[in-house]
Amino acid sequence: MIEVTNLNKVYDNGFEALKSVSFNIDKGDLVCLLGPSGCGKSTILNMIAGLLQPTNGDIAFDGKSIVHTEPKDRNIGFVFQNYSLYPHMTVLQNVMFPLSVGNHKVDKKVALATAEKYMKLTKISDIRDKRPGQLSGGQQQRVAITRALVQNPQVLLLDEPLSNLDARLRLSIREEIRRLVKEVGITTIFVTHDQEEALSISDKIILLNDGVVQQDDDPQKLYLEP
Ligand code: ADP
Ligand code: ADP
């Protein structure tokens, strides 16, 4: 479904953050990009989302190259590390937002029904009238994921989605994320530097180091240094 081929990124200061990165992701899989800070995980996500242009190489969805399309013309759900919720909006308004602007704009009634459907799935219906500032980290996380899902994206991108949560929540939320993406059936890329996290939730792990793919395999087959 997603084909990344010889992806290369040289930043303006001359630093080569990615060196010919290639991998494939099957439809419906939950794949982890795993590696230490600075190995290039965010660079890859940002290029898939269209927030950053590759220096060389290609990204294709279902056989069609997307690298020259605008972010708004890609149907991608992005959950940022800090959630990036709109602080002045309620939970419901946050979740409905992608359906009220741009290419995914739909009739208000349809937007409300869609938002309600996904809020039920992520179990946030009861906090719909609260604002982000009144929510716990775990609740904010659920809102951010719900907002990313309402436009029925081709791919869900999660950038270190558990890093701002406390240890207890991290365990339960990662199980929830796995259950949710499998229930929705959405192809998901999950970025983390945490081996255990990657091993526990992914169908496949792409291990990166210094801008190079070191391994790309099932969690059971992956060799990880102790
Ligand atoms: P990760 O997400 O794995 O922590 P990043 O993709 O953020 O890694 O960064 C990969 C490397 O590229 C790091 O060494 C980082 O310092 C560098 N880098 C990221 N953004 C820029 C930039 N705008 N200009 C120069 N170097 C950058
Ligand atoms: P992450 O948490 O994804 O690793 P970072 O904290 O590395 O993100 O980077 C945050 C922002 O700073 C990004 O927009 C990245 O492009 C930019 N950045 C990171 N490293 C550098 C660098 N060496 N030079 C310039 N910008 C950088």
Short mmCIF file of C-alpha atoms and ligand atoms in Angstrom, two decimals:
data_model
loop_
_atom_site.label_atom_id
_atom_site.label_comp_id
_atom_site.label_asym_id
_atom_site.label_seq_id
_atom_site.Cartn_x
_atom_site.Cartn_y
_atom_site.Cartn_z
CA MET A 1 0.00 0.00 0.00
CA ILE A 2 2.79 2.44 0.94
CA GLU A 3 6.03 2.18 -0.98
CA VAL A 4 9.00 4.27 0.08
CA THR A 5 11.86 4.03 -2.39
CA ASN A 6 15.41 5.35 -1.98
CA LEU A 7 14.23 8.26 0.09
CA ASN A 8 16.94 10.80 0.74
CA LYS A 9 16.87 14.02 2.74
CA VAL A 10 19.60 16.62 2.92
CA TYR A 11 18.62 19.58 5.10
CA ASP A 12 19.51 23.17 4.13
CA ASN A 13 22.57 23.09 6.38
CA GLY A 14 23.93 20.14 4.38
CA PHE A 15 23.10 17.47 6.96
CA GLU A 16 22.02 14.18 5.36
CA ALA A 17 19.24 12.95 7.67
CA LEU A 18 18.12 10.06 5.43
CA LYS A 19 20.30 7.97 3.16
CA SER A 20 18.37 5.96 0.61
CA VAL A 21 15.59 4.66 2.85
CA SER A 22 13.28 2.04 1.33
CA PHE A 23 10.41 0.04 2.82
CA ASN A 24 6.91 -1.18 2.06
CA ILE A 25 3.84 -1.20 4.26
CA ASP A 26 0.87 -3.46 3.65
CA LYS A 27 -2.68 -2.23 3.81
CA GLY A 28 -4.15 -2.40 7.32
CA ASP A 29 -0.82 -3.02 9.03
CA LEU A 30 0.39 -1.23 12.13
CA VAL A 31 4.06 -0.55 11.50
CA CYS A 32 6.56 0.98 13.92
CA LEU A 33 9.44 3.20 12.89
CA LEU A 34 11.84 2.45 15.72
CA GLY A 35 15.17 4.09 16.46
CA PRO A 36 17.03 6.49 18.74
CA SER A 37 16.42 10.22 18.77
CA GLY A 38 17.85 11.84 15.66
CA CYS A 39 17.77 8.73 13.43
CA GLY A 40 15.27 10.32 11.01
CA LYS A 41 11.84 9.08 12.14
CA SER A 42 10.14 12.49 12.12
CA THR A 43 11.79 13.37 8.82
CA ILE A 44 10.12 10.33 7.25
CA LEU A 45 6.69 11.09 8.77
CA ASN A 46 6.87 14.72 7.68
CA MET A 47 7.66 13.69 4.12
CA ILE A 48 4.78 11.21 4.04
CA ALA A 49 2.48 13.97 5.32
CA GLY A 50 3.84 16.42 2.74
CA LEU A 51 5.19 18.85 5.34
CA LEU A 52 8.71 18.32 4.01
CA GLN A 53 9.99 17.61 0.49
CA PRO A 54 12.43 14.74 -0.11
CA THR A 55 15.75 15.60 -1.72
CA ASN A 56 15.53 12.37 -3.72
CA GLY A 57 13.45 9.23 -3.87
CA ASP A 58 9.76 8.47 -3.97
CA ILE A 59 6.74 7.77 -1.80
CA ALA A 60 3.79 6.01 -3.44
CA PHE A 61 0.33 5.08 -2.18
CA ASP A 62 -1.32 2.22 -4.07
CA GLY A 63 1.21 2.59 -6.88
CA LYS A 64 0.73 6.36 -7.28
CA SER A 65 3.55 8.73 -6.39
CA ILE A 66 2.49 11.40 -3.90
CA VAL A 67 5.68 13.40 -3.47
CA HIS A 68 4.54 16.23 -5.72
CA THR A 69 1.09 16.60 -4.20
CA GLU A 70 0.17 19.24 -1.62
CA PRO A 71 -0.49 18.13 1.98
CA LYS A 72 -4.16 19.08 1.59
CA ASP A 73 -4.44 16.75 -1.40
CA ARG A 74 -3.19 13.78 0.60
CA ASN A 75 -5.65 12.06 2.85
CA ILE A 76 -3.49 11.54 5.91
CA GLY A 77 -4.32 11.63 9.60
CA PHE A 78 -1.43 13.02 11.66
CA VAL A 79 -1.26 12.86 15.44
CA PHE A 80 1.55 15.09 16.65
CA GLN A 81 3.62 14.40 19.73
CA ASN A 82 2.06 17.32 21.62
CA TYR A 83 -1.42 16.55 20.15
CA SER A 84 -1.80 20.12 18.75
CA LEU A 85 -5.46 20.43 19.74
CA TYR A 86 -7.15 23.81 19.27
CA PRO A 87 -7.30 25.16 22.84
CA HIS A 88 -10.27 27.49 22.26
CA MET A 89 -12.46 24.76 20.79
CA THR A 90 -14.41 22.06 22.58
CA VAL A 91 -13.64 18.39 22.01
CA LEU A 92 -16.54 18.12 19.57
CA GLN A 93 -15.40 21.22 17.66
CA ASN A 94 -11.85 19.86 17.50
CA VAL A 95 -13.05 16.54 16.15
CA MET A 96 -15.40 18.15 13.60
CA PHE A 97 -12.79 20.64 12.41
CA PRO A 98 -11.26 18.55 9.55
CA LEU A 99 -14.80 18.04 8.21
CA SER A 100 -15.57 21.76 8.17
CA VAL A 101 -12.68 23.02 6.04
CA GLY A 102 -10.87 22.29 2.77
CA ASN A 103 -11.11 19.14 0.73
CA HIS A 104 -12.90 17.10 3.37
CA LYS A 105 -15.65 19.62 4.03
CA VAL A 106 -19.05 18.01 4.35
CA ASP A 107 -22.55 19.07 5.33
CA LYS A 108 -22.77 20.04 8.99
CA LYS A 109 -25.20 17.24 9.85
CA VAL A 110 -22.94 14.66 8.23
CA ALA A 111 -19.94 16.11 10.05
CA LEU A 112 -21.73 15.84 13.40
CA ALA A 113 -22.87 12.27 12.77
CA THR A 114 -19.35 11.26 11.67
CA ALA A 115 -17.77 12.95 14.69
CA GLU A 116 -20.24 11.19 17.00
CA LYS A 117 -19.52 7.83 15.43
CA TYR A 118 -15.76 8.15 15.96
CA MET A 119 -16.08 9.69 19.44
CA LYS A 120 -18.05 6.64 20.46
CA LEU A 121 -15.33 4.37 19.08
CA THR A 122 -12.61 6.22 21.03
CA LYS A 123 -14.83 6.57 24.11
CA ILE A 124 -14.78 10.36 24.37
CA SER A 125 -18.50 11.10 23.85
CA ASP A 126 -18.92 12.12 27.49
CA ILE A 127 -16.24 14.83 27.31
CA ARG A 128 -17.45 16.39 24.05
CA ASP A 129 -18.18 19.81 25.58
CA LYS A 130 -14.88 20.18 27.43
CA ARG A 131 -11.88 22.13 26.17
CA PRO A 132 -8.38 20.60 25.84
CA GLY A 133 -7.14 22.49 28.92
CA GLN A 134 -9.67 20.59 31.05
CA LEU A 135 -8.54 17.15 29.87
CA SER A 136 -5.94 14.65 31.05
CA GLY A 137 -3.08 13.68 28.76
CA GLY A 138 -4.78 10.40 27.89
CA GLN A 139 -8.02 12.15 27.02
CA GLN A 140 -6.21 14.70 24.85
CA GLN A 141 -4.51 11.83 23.10
CA ARG A 142 -7.87 10.19 22.33
CA VAL A 143 -9.23 13.48 21.00
CA ALA A 144 -6.20 13.93 18.73
CA ILE A 145 -6.60 10.40 17.35
CA THR A 146 -10.32 10.91 16.84
CA ARG A 147 -9.69 14.16 14.98
CA ALA A 148 -7.17 12.36 12.77
CA LEU A 149 -9.65 9.58 11.95
CA VAL A 150 -12.83 11.51 11.05
CA GLN A 151 -11.80 12.23 7.47
CA ASN A 152 -11.30 8.52 6.90
CA PRO A 153 -7.62 8.88 5.98
CA GLN A 154 -5.65 6.41 3.88
CA VAL A 155 -2.92 6.40 6.52
CA LEU A 156 -2.69 7.31 10.19
CA LEU A 157 0.64 8.75 11.35
CA LEU A 158 1.39 8.71 15.09
CA ASP A 159 4.52 10.58 16.19
CA GLU A 160 5.66 9.26 19.61
CA PRO A 161 2.02 9.21 20.72
CA LEU A 162 2.74 7.88 24.20
CA SER A 163 5.74 9.98 25.16
CA ASN A 164 3.72 12.65 27.00
CA LEU A 165 1.77 10.14 29.10
CA ASP A 166 2.67 8.70 32.48
CA ALA A 167 3.88 5.10 32.69
CA ARG A 168 0.58 3.52 33.71
CA LEU A 169 -1.41 5.26 31.02
CA ARG A 170 1.17 4.42 28.38
CA LEU A 171 0.51 0.72 28.75
CA SER A 172 -3.27 0.96 28.51
CA ILE A 173 -3.32 3.56 25.74
CA ARG A 174 -1.00 1.55 23.53
CA GLU A 175 -3.35 -1.43 23.80
CA GLU A 176 -6.23 0.89 22.98
CA ILE A 177 -4.44 2.29 19.96
CA ARG A 178 -3.81 -1.19 18.62
CA ARG A 179 -7.43 -2.24 19.18
CA LEU A 180 -8.72 0.94 17.56
CA VAL A 181 -6.62 0.90 14.40
CA LYS A 182 -7.43 -2.78 13.88
CA GLU A 183 -11.13 -2.10 14.38
CA VAL A 184 -11.07 0.79 11.90
CA GLY A 185 -8.75 -1.22 9.62
CA ILE A 186 -6.52 1.76 8.92
CA THR A 187 -2.89 1.50 7.81
CA THR A 188 -0.87 3.05 10.63
CA ILE A 189 2.70 4.23 11.12
CA PHE A 190 3.71 4.57 14.75
CA VAL A 191 6.97 6.32 15.59
CA THR A 192 8.79 5.41 18.79
CA HIS A 193 12.25 5.12 20.30
CA ASP A 194 10.96 2.50 22.79
CA GLN A 195 11.79 -1.11 21.81
CA GLU A 196 9.31 -2.69 24.15
CA GLU A 197 6.52 -0.46 22.90
CA ALA A 198 7.33 -1.32 19.29
CA LEU A 199 7.53 -5.06 20.03
CA SER A 200 4.21 -5.08 21.84
CA ILE A 201 2.00 -3.42 19.27
CA SER A 202 3.38 -3.73 15.74
CA ASP A 203 2.80 -6.07 12.84
CA LYS A 204 6.17 -5.00 11.54
CA ILE A 205 9.12 -2.96 12.77
CA ILE A 206 11.37 -0.78 10.65
CA LEU A 207 14.53 -0.21 12.64
CA LEU A 208 16.41 2.97 11.75
CA ASN A 209 19.81 4.25 12.69
CA ASP A 210 21.56 7.37 11.41
CA GLY A 211 19.18 7.70 8.49
CA VAL A 212 19.55 4.09 7.33
CA VAL A 213 17.11 1.14 7.60
CA GLN A 214 18.95 -1.48 9.61
CA GLN A 215 16.20 -4.10 9.79
CA ASP A 216 12.68 -4.45 8.51
CA ASP A 217 10.83 -7.47 9.86
CA ASP A 218 8.14 -9.05 12.03
CA PRO A 219 8.67 -8.24 15.73
CA GLN A 220 9.35 -11.96 16.39
CA LYS A 221 12.15 -12.10 13.84
CA LEU A 222 13.82 -8.83 14.66
CA TYR A 223 17.24 -8.97 16.27
CA LEU A 224 17.55 -6.34 18.97
CA GLU A 225 20.63 -5.70 21.01
CA PRO A 226 19.98 -6.26 24.70
P1 ADP B 1 13.99 11.59 15.01
O1 ADP B 1 12.56 11.89 14.69
O2 ADP B 1 14.34 10.15 14.78
O3 ADP B 1 14.39 12.06 16.36
P2 ADP B 1 14.53 13.61 13.05
O4 ADP B 1 13.91 13.13 11.79
O5 ADP B 1 13.80 14.66 13.83
O6 ADP B 1 14.88 12.37 13.96
O7 ADP B 1 15.96 14.20 12.72
C1 ADP B 1 16.93 13.42 12.03
C2 ADP B 1 18.25 14.20 12.01
O8 ADP B 1 18.09 15.35 11.18
C3 ADP B 1 18.68 14.70 13.36
O9 ADP B 1 20.09 14.60 13.42
C4 ADP B 1 18.26 16.16 13.37
O10 ADP B 1 19.06 16.95 14.20
C5 ADP B 1 18.40 16.54 11.92
N1 ADP B 1 17.44 17.58 11.50
C6 ADP B 1 16.10 17.56 11.66
N2 ADP B 1 15.54 18.66 11.16
C7 ADP B 1 16.56 19.40 10.68
C8 ADP B 1 16.63 20.67 10.03
N3 ADP B 1 15.54 21.39 9.78
N4 ADP B 1 17.84 21.11 9.66
C9 ADP B 1 18.95 20.39 9.91
N5 ADP B 1 18.95 19.20 10.51
C10 ADP B 1 17.78 18.70 10.89
P1 ADP B 2 11.68 15.05 17.28
O1 ADP B 2 11.03 15.13 18.62
O2 ADP B 2 10.78 14.64 16.22
O3 ADP B 2 12.99 14.34 17.28
P2 ADP B 2 13.25 17.43 17.23
O4 ADP B 2 13.09 17.94 18.61
O5 ADP B 2 14.46 16.69 16.80
O6 ADP B 2 11.97 16.57 16.88
O7 ADP B 2 13.04 18.62 16.21
C1 ADP B 2 12.04 19.60 16.35
C2 ADP B 2 12.13 20.58 15.19
O8 ADP B 2 13.44 21.13 15.05
C3 ADP B 2 11.80 19.94 13.84
O9 ADP B 2 11.01 20.84 13.09
C4 ADP B 2 13.15 19.73 13.20
O10 ADP B 2 13.04 19.80 11.78
C5 ADP B 2 13.97 20.86 13.75
N1 ADP B 2 15.38 20.45 13.92
C6 ADP B 2 15.82 19.34 14.52
N2 ADP B 2 17.15 19.24 14.46
C7 ADP B 2 17.57 20.36 13.82
C8 ADP B 2 18.84 20.85 13.44
N3 ADP B 2 19.98 20.19 13.70
N4 ADP B 2 18.89 22.01 12.79
C9 ADP B 2 17.77 22.68 12.50
N5 ADP B 2 16.54 22.28 12.82
C10 ADP B 2 16.44 21.13 13.48
#
